[in-house]
Tab-separated table of C-alpha atoms in Angstrom:
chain	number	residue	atom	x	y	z
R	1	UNK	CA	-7.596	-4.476	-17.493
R	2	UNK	CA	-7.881	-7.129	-14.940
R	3	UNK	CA	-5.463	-9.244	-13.906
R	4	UNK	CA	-6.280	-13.139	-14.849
R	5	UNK	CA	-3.421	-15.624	-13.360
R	6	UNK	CA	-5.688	-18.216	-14.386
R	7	UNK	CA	-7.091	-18.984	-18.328
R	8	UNK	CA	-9.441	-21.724	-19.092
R	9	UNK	CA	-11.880	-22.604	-21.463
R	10	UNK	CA	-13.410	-25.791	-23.173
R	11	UNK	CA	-11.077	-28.249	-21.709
R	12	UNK	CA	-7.468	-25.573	-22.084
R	13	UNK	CA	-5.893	-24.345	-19.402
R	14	UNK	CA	-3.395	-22.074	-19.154
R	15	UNK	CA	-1.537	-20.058	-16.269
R	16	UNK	CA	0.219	-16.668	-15.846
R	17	UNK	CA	4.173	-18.194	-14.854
R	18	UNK	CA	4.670	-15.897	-11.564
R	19	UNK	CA	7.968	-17.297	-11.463
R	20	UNK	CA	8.597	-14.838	-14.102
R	21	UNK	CA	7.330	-12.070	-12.502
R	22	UNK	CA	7.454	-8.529	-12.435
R	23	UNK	CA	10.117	-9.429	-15.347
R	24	UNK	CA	7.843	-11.509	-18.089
R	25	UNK	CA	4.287	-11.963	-17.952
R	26	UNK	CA	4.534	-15.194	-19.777
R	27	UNK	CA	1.530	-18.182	-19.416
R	28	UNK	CA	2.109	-21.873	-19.749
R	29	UNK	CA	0.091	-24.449	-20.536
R	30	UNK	CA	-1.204	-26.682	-18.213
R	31	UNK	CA	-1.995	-29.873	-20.463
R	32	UNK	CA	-2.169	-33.064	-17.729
R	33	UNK	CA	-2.380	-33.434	-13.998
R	34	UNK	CA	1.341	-33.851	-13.805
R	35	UNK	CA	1.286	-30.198	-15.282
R	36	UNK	CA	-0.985	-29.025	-12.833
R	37	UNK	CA	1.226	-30.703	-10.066
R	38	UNK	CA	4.650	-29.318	-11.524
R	39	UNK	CA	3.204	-26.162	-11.187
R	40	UNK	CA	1.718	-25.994	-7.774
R	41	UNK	CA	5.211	-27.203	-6.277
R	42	UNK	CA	7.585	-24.828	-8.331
R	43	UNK	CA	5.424	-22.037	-7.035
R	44	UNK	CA	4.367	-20.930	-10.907
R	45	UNK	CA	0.831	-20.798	-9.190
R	46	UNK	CA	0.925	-20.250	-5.549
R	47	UNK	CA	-2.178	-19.181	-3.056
R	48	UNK	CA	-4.486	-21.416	-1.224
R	49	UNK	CA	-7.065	-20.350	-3.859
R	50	UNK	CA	-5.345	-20.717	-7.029
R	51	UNK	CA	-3.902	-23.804	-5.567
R	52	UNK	CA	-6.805	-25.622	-5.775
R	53	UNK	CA	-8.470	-24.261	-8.910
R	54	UNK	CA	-5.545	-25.091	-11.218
R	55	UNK	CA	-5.335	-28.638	-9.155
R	56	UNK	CA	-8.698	-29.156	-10.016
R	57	UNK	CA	-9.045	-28.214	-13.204
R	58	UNK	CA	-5.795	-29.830	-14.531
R	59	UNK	CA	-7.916	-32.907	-13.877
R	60	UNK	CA	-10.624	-31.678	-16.022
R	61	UNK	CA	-7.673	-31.007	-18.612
R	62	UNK	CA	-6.866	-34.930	-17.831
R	63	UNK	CA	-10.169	-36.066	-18.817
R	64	UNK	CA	-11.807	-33.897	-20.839
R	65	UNK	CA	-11.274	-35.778	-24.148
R	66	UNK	CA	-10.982	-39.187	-22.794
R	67	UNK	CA	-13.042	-41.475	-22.968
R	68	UNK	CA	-14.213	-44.161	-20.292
R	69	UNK	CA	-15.969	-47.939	-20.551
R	70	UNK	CA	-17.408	-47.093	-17.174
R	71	UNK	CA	-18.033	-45.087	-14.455
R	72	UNK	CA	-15.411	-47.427	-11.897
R	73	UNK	CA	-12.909	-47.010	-14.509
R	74	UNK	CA	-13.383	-42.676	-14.514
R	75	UNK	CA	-13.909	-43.023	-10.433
R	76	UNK	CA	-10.551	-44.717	-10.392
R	77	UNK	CA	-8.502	-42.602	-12.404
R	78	UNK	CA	-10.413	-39.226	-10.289
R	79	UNK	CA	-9.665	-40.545	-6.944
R	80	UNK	CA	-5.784	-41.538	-7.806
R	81	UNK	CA	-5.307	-38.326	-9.745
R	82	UNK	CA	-6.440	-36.049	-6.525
R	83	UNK	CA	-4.371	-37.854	-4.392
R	84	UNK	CA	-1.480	-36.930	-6.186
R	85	UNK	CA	-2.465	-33.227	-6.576
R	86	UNK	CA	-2.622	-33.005	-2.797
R	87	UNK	CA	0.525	-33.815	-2.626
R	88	UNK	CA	2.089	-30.838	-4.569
R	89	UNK	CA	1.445	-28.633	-1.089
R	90	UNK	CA	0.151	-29.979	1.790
R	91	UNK	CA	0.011	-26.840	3.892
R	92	UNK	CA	-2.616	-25.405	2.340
R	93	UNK	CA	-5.932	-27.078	2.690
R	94	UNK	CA	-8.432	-25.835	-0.217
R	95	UNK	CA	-7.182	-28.934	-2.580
R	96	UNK	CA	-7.844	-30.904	-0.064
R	97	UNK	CA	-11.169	-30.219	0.687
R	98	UNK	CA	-11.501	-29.693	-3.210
R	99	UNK	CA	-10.322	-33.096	-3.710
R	100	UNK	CA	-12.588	-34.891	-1.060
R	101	UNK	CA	-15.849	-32.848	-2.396
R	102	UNK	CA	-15.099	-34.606	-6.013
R	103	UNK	CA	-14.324	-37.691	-4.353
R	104	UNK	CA	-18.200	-37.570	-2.800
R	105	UNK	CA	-19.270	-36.359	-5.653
R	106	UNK	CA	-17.857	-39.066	-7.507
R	107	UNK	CA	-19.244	-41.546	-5.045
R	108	UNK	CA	-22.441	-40.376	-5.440
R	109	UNK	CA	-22.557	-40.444	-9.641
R	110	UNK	CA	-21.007	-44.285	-9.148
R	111	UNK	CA	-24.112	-45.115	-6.960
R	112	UNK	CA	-26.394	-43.892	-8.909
R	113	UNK	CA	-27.793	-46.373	-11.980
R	114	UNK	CA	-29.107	-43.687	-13.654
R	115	UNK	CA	-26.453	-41.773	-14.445
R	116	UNK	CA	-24.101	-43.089	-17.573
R	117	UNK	CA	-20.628	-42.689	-17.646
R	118	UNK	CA	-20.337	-39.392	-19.954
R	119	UNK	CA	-23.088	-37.622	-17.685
R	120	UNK	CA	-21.250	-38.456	-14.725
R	121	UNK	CA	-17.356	-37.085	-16.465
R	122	UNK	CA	-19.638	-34.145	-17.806
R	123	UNK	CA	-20.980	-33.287	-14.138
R	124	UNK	CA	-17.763	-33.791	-12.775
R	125	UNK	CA	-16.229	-30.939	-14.838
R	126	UNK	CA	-19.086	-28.735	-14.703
R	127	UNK	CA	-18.593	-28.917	-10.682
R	128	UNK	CA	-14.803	-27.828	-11.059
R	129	UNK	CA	-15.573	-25.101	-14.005
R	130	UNK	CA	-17.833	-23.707	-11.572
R	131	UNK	CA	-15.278	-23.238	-9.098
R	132	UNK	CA	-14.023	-20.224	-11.036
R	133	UNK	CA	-16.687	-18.569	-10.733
R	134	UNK	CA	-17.739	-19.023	-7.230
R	135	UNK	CA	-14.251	-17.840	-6.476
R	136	UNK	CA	-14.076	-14.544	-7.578
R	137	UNK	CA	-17.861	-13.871	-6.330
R	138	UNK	CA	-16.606	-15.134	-2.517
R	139	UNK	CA	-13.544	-12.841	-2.901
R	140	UNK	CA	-15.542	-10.138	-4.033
R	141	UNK	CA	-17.812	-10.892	-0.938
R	142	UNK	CA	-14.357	-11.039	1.462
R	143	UNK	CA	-13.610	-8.120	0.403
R	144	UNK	CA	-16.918	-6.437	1.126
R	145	UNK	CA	-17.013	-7.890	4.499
R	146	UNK	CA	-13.538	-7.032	5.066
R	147	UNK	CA	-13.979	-3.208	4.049
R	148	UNK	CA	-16.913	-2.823	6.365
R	149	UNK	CA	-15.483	-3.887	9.549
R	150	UNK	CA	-12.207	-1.872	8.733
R	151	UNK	CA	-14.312	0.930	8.142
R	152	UNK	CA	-16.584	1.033	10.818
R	153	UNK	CA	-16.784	4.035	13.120
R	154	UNK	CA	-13.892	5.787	10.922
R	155	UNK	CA	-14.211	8.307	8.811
R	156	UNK	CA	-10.891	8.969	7.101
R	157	UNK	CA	-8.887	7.073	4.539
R	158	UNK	CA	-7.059	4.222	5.755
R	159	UNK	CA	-3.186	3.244	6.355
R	160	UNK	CA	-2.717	-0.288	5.903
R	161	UNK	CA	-0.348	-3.389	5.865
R	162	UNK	CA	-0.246	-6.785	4.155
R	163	UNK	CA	2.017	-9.717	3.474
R	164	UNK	CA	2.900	-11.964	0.928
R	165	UNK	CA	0.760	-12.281	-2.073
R	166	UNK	CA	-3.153	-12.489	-1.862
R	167	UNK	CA	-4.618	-11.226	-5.009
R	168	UNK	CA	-5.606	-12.098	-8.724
R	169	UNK	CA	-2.337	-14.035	-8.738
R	170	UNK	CA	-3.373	-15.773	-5.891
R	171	UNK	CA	-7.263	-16.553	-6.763
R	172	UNK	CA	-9.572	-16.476	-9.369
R	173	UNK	CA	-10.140	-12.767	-9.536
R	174	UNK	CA	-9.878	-9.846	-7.158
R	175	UNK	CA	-8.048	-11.572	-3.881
R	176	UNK	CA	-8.832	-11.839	-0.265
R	177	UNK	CA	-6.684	-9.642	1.404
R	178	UNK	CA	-5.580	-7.592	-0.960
R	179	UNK	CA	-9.523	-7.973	-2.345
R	180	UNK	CA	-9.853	-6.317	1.010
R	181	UNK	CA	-7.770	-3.469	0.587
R	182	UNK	CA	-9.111	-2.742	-3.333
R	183	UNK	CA	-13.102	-3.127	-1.559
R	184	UNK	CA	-11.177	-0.006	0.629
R	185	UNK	CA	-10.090	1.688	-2.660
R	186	UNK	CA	-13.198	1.575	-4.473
R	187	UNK	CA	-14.879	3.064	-1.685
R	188	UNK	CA	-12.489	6.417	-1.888
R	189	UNK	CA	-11.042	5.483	1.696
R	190	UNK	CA	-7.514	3.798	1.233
R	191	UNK	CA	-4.959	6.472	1.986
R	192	UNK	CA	-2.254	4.166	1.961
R	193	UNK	CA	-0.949	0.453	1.693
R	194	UNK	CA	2.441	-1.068	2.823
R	195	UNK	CA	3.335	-4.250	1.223
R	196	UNK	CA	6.294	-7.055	2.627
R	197	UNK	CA	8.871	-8.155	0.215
R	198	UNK	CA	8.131	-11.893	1.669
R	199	UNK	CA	11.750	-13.493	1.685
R	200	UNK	CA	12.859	-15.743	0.357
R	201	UNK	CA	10.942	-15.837	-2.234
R	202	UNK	CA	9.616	-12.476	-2.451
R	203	UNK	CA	5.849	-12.670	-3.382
R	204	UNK	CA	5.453	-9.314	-1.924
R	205	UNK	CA	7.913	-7.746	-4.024
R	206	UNK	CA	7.340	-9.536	-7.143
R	207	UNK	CA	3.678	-10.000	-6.988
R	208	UNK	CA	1.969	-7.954	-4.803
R	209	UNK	CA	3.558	-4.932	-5.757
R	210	UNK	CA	3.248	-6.010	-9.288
R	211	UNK	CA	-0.405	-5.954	-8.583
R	212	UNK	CA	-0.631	-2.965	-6.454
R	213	UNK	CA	1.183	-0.577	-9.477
R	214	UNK	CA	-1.169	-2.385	-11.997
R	215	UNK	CA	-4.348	-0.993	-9.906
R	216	UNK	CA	-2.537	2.363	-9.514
R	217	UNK	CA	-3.128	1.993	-5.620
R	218	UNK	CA	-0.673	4.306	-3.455
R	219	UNK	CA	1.552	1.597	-2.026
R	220	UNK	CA	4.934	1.487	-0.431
R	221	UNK	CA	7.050	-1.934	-0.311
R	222	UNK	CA	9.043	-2.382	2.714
R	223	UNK	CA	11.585	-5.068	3.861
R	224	UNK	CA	10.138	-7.835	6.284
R	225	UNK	CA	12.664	-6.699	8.776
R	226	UNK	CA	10.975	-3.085	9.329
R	227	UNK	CA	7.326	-3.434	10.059
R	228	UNK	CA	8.307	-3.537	13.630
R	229	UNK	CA	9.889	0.126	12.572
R	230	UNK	CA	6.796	1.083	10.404
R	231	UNK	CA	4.208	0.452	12.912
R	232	UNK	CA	6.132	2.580	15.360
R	233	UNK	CA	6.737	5.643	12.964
R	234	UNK	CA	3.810	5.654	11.065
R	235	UNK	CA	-0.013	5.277	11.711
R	236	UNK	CA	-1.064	2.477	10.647
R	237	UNK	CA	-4.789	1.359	11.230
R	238	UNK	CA	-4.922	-2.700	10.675
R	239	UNK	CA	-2.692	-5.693	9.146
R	240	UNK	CA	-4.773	-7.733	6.592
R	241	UNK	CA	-3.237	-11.147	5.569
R	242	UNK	CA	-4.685	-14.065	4.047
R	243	UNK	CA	-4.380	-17.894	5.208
R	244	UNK	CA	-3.691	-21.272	3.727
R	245	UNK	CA	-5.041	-23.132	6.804
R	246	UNK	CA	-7.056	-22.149	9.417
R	247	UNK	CA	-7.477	-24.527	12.364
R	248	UNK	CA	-10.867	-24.753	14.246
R	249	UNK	CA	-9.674	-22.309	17.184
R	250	UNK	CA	-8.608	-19.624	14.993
R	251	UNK	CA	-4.719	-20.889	14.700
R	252	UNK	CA	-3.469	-19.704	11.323
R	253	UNK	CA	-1.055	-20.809	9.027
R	254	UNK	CA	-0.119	-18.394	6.246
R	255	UNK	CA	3.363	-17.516	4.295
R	256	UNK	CA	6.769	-17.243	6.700
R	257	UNK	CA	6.889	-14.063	8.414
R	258	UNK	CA	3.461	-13.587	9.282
R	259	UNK	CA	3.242	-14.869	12.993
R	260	UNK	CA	6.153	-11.908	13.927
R	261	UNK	CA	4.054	-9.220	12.072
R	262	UNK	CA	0.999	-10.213	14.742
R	263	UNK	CA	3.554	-10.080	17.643
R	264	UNK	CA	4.780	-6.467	16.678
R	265	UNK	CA	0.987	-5.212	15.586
R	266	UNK	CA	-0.155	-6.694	18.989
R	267	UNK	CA	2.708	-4.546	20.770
R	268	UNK	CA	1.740	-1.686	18.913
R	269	UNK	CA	-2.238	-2.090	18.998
R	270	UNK	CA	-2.399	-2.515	15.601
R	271	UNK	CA	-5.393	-4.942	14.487
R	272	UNK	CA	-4.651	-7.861	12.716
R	273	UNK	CA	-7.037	-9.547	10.664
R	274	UNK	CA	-7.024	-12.633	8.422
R	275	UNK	CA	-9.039	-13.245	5.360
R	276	UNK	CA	-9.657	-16.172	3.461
R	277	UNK	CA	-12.450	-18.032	2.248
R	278	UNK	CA	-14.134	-20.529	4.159
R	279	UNK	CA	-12.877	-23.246	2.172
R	280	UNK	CA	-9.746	-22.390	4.191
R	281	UNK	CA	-11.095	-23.439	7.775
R	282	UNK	CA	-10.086	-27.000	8.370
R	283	UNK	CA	-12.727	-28.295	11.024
R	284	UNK	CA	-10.995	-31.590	11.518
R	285	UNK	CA	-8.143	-29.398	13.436
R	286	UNK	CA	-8.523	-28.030	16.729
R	287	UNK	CA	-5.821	-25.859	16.592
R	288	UNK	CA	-2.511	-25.050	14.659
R	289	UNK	CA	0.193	-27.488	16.263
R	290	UNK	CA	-1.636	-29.597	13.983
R	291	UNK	CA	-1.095	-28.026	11.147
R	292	UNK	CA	1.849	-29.956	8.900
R	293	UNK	CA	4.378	-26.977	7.816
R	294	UNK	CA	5.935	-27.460	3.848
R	295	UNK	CA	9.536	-26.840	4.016
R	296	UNK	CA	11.173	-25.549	1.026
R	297	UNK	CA	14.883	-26.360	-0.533
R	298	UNK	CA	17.811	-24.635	0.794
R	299	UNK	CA	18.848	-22.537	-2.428
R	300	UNK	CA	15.500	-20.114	-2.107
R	301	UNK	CA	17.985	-18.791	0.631
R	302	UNK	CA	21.251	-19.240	-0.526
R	303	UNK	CA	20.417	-18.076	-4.149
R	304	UNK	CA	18.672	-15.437	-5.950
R	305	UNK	CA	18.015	-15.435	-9.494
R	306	UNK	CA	20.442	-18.263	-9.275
R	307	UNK	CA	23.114	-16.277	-8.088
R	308	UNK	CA	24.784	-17.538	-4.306
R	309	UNK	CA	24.288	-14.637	-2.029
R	310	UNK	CA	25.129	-17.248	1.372
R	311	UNK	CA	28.655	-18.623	2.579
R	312	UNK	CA	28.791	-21.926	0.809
R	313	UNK	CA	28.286	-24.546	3.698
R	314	UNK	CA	26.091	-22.764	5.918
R	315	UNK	CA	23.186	-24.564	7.196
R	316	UNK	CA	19.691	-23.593	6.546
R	317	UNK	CA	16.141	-23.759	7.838
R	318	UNK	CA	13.218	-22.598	5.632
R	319	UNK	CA	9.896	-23.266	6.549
R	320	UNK	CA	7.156	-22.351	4.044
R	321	UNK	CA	4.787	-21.008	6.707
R	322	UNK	CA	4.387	-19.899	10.283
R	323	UNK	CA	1.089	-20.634	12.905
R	324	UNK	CA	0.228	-17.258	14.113
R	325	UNK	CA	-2.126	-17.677	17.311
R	326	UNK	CA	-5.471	-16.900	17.503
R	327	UNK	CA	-5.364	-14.807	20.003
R	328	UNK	CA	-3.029	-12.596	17.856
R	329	UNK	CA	-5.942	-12.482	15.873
R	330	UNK	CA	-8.623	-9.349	16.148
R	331	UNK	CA	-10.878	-10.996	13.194
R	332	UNK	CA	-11.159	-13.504	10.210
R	333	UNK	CA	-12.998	-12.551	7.182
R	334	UNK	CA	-14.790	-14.680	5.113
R	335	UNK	CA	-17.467	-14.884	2.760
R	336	UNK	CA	-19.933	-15.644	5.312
R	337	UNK	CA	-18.990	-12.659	7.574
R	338	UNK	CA	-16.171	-11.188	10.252
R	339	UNK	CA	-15.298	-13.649	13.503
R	340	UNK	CA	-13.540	-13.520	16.298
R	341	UNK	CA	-11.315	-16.648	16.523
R	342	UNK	CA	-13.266	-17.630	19.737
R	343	UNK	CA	-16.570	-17.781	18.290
R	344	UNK	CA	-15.276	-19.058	14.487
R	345	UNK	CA	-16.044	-22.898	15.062
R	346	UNK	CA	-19.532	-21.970	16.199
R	347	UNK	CA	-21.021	-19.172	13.723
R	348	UNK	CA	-19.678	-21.069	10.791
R	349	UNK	CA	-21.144	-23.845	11.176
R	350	UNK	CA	-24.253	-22.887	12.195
R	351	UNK	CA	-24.747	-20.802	8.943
């Protein structure tokens, strides 16, 4: 059975609560676009991809059964609703871009005399149902892309490491990274994978290794504090992570944690490879410093499972995310193919 974080059909949405997990697999409905924002800023959906497909489509869930005396009054409510959405989580950029597509099309319905208002809320949600879809076939295409170049000119099972969460209960369907690693599994050639536990909130732990048991995939979790151990001791053949933001040099912003990994696999001559879809490359960046990093409330440190585990008074820093560098970075795979940093800006856009 696959695993589906996300449920929707007809104008109902529901979502698997990873808060709960590996504990309760419990969902939630997801019944207005306050719902949808709730939920994207507790972290009960989290990755770039799911971000933006439950931000989305808790707007459908807003306006499915309304009804509007014209298109201004639907173009209104749209463009104010995903500007609050963005807001949830401004690190990663797929509801962003999500959000300004809708606002163009939008735009482009308003303009257009021919169109009445129900036509234009009915295209509107067609456009964001679709979304599901296309999802799942790009990460199926990631990890396609991804299994080829981590395959090629080897012909032995593979040892590899990820980080954080980037699955089916970070997507659609299937994952990017870790859609990477299963594209490795299903072709008979993953001897291994080593997942993070992600502090402080533990997405590798929870969720990832949640996933990777559900699969039946021969995994290993270690602690964040001994890749630099693991990639001395044991041979490993490439890091895959995913990204929330990638800036138009290559710079990469993905969970806390995941610059240091590129340091250490870069001492060790590892390869370290990002994959995310290309809804993920933010153009209007030039390179990470730009980036704006989501910092998260003290007690994901101090706390767990609502239990204190810090001194009381002790200060505390907790960034979200980390930029690692491009040139950290041997490759990023997308739908539209494998690129080196240096040449990203140029073969994307050309395609």
């Amino acid at each position: 059975m696959t695993l589906e974080a996300i449920k929707y059909k007809g104008g109902q949405l529901q979502i698997l609560d990873q808060l709960l997990l590996p504990g309760e697999s419990k969902y939630i409905p997801v019944s207005s676009v306050k719902d949808g924002w709730a939920a994207i800023h507790r972290m009960q959906v989290r990755g770039a991809p799911a971000i933006a497909i439950v931000g989305c489509l808790s707007l459908v869930v807003e306006i499915y059964g309304k009804q509007y005396d014209s298109k201004a009054d639907l173009r209104k409510e749209m463009c104010e609703q995903l500007q609050y959405l963005v807001t949830s989580r401004p690190t990663a950029v797929n509801l962003k871009l999500a959000a300004d597509d809708l606002h163009t099309l939008a735009d482009s319905l308003f303009s257009d005399e021919t169109v009445p208002v129900e036509a234009m809320k009915r295209r509107i949600i067609e456009t964001v149902e679709q979304m599901l879809v296309k999802d799942i076939e790009d990460n199926r295409a990631i990890g396609d892309n991804g299994a080829d170049v981590l395959l090629k000119g080897i012909d032995r099972p593979l040892k590899l490491l990820t980080h954080c969460n980037t699955g089916s209960l970070a997507t659609a369907g299937y994952g990017t990274a870790l859609g990477v690693i299963r594209s490795v599994h299903e072709r008979g050639l993953l001897e291994h994978v080593y997942c993070t536990e992600t502090r402080p909130y533990n997405q590798g732990a929870r969720l990832t290794a949640y996933e990777l048991v559900h699969d039946q995939l021969p995994a290993t979790l270690v602690t964040d504090s001994m890749v630099a151990a693991l990639l001395h001791t044991r041979k490993i053949d490439a890091v895959i992570v995913g990204a929330d933001r990638v800036a138009a040099n290559g710079d990469t912003a993905n969970k806390i944690g995941t610059y240091q990994i590129a340091v250490v696999a870069k001492h060790h001559q590892v390869p370290f490879y990002v994959a995310a879809p290309f809804t993920s490359i933010d153009f209007a960046i030039d390179d990470g410093s730009r980036i704006k990093i989501e910092e998260r409330p003290e007690n994901e440190l101090t706390h767990i499972a609502g239990q204190r585990i810090a001194a009381p008074g002790i200060g505390c820093w907790n960034p979200a995310f980390d930029v690692t560098p491009a040139e950290l970075i041997t490759g990023i795979v997308t739908e539209r193919g494998v690129f080196r940093p240096s040449e990203l800006a140029k073969r994307t856009r050309q395609q």
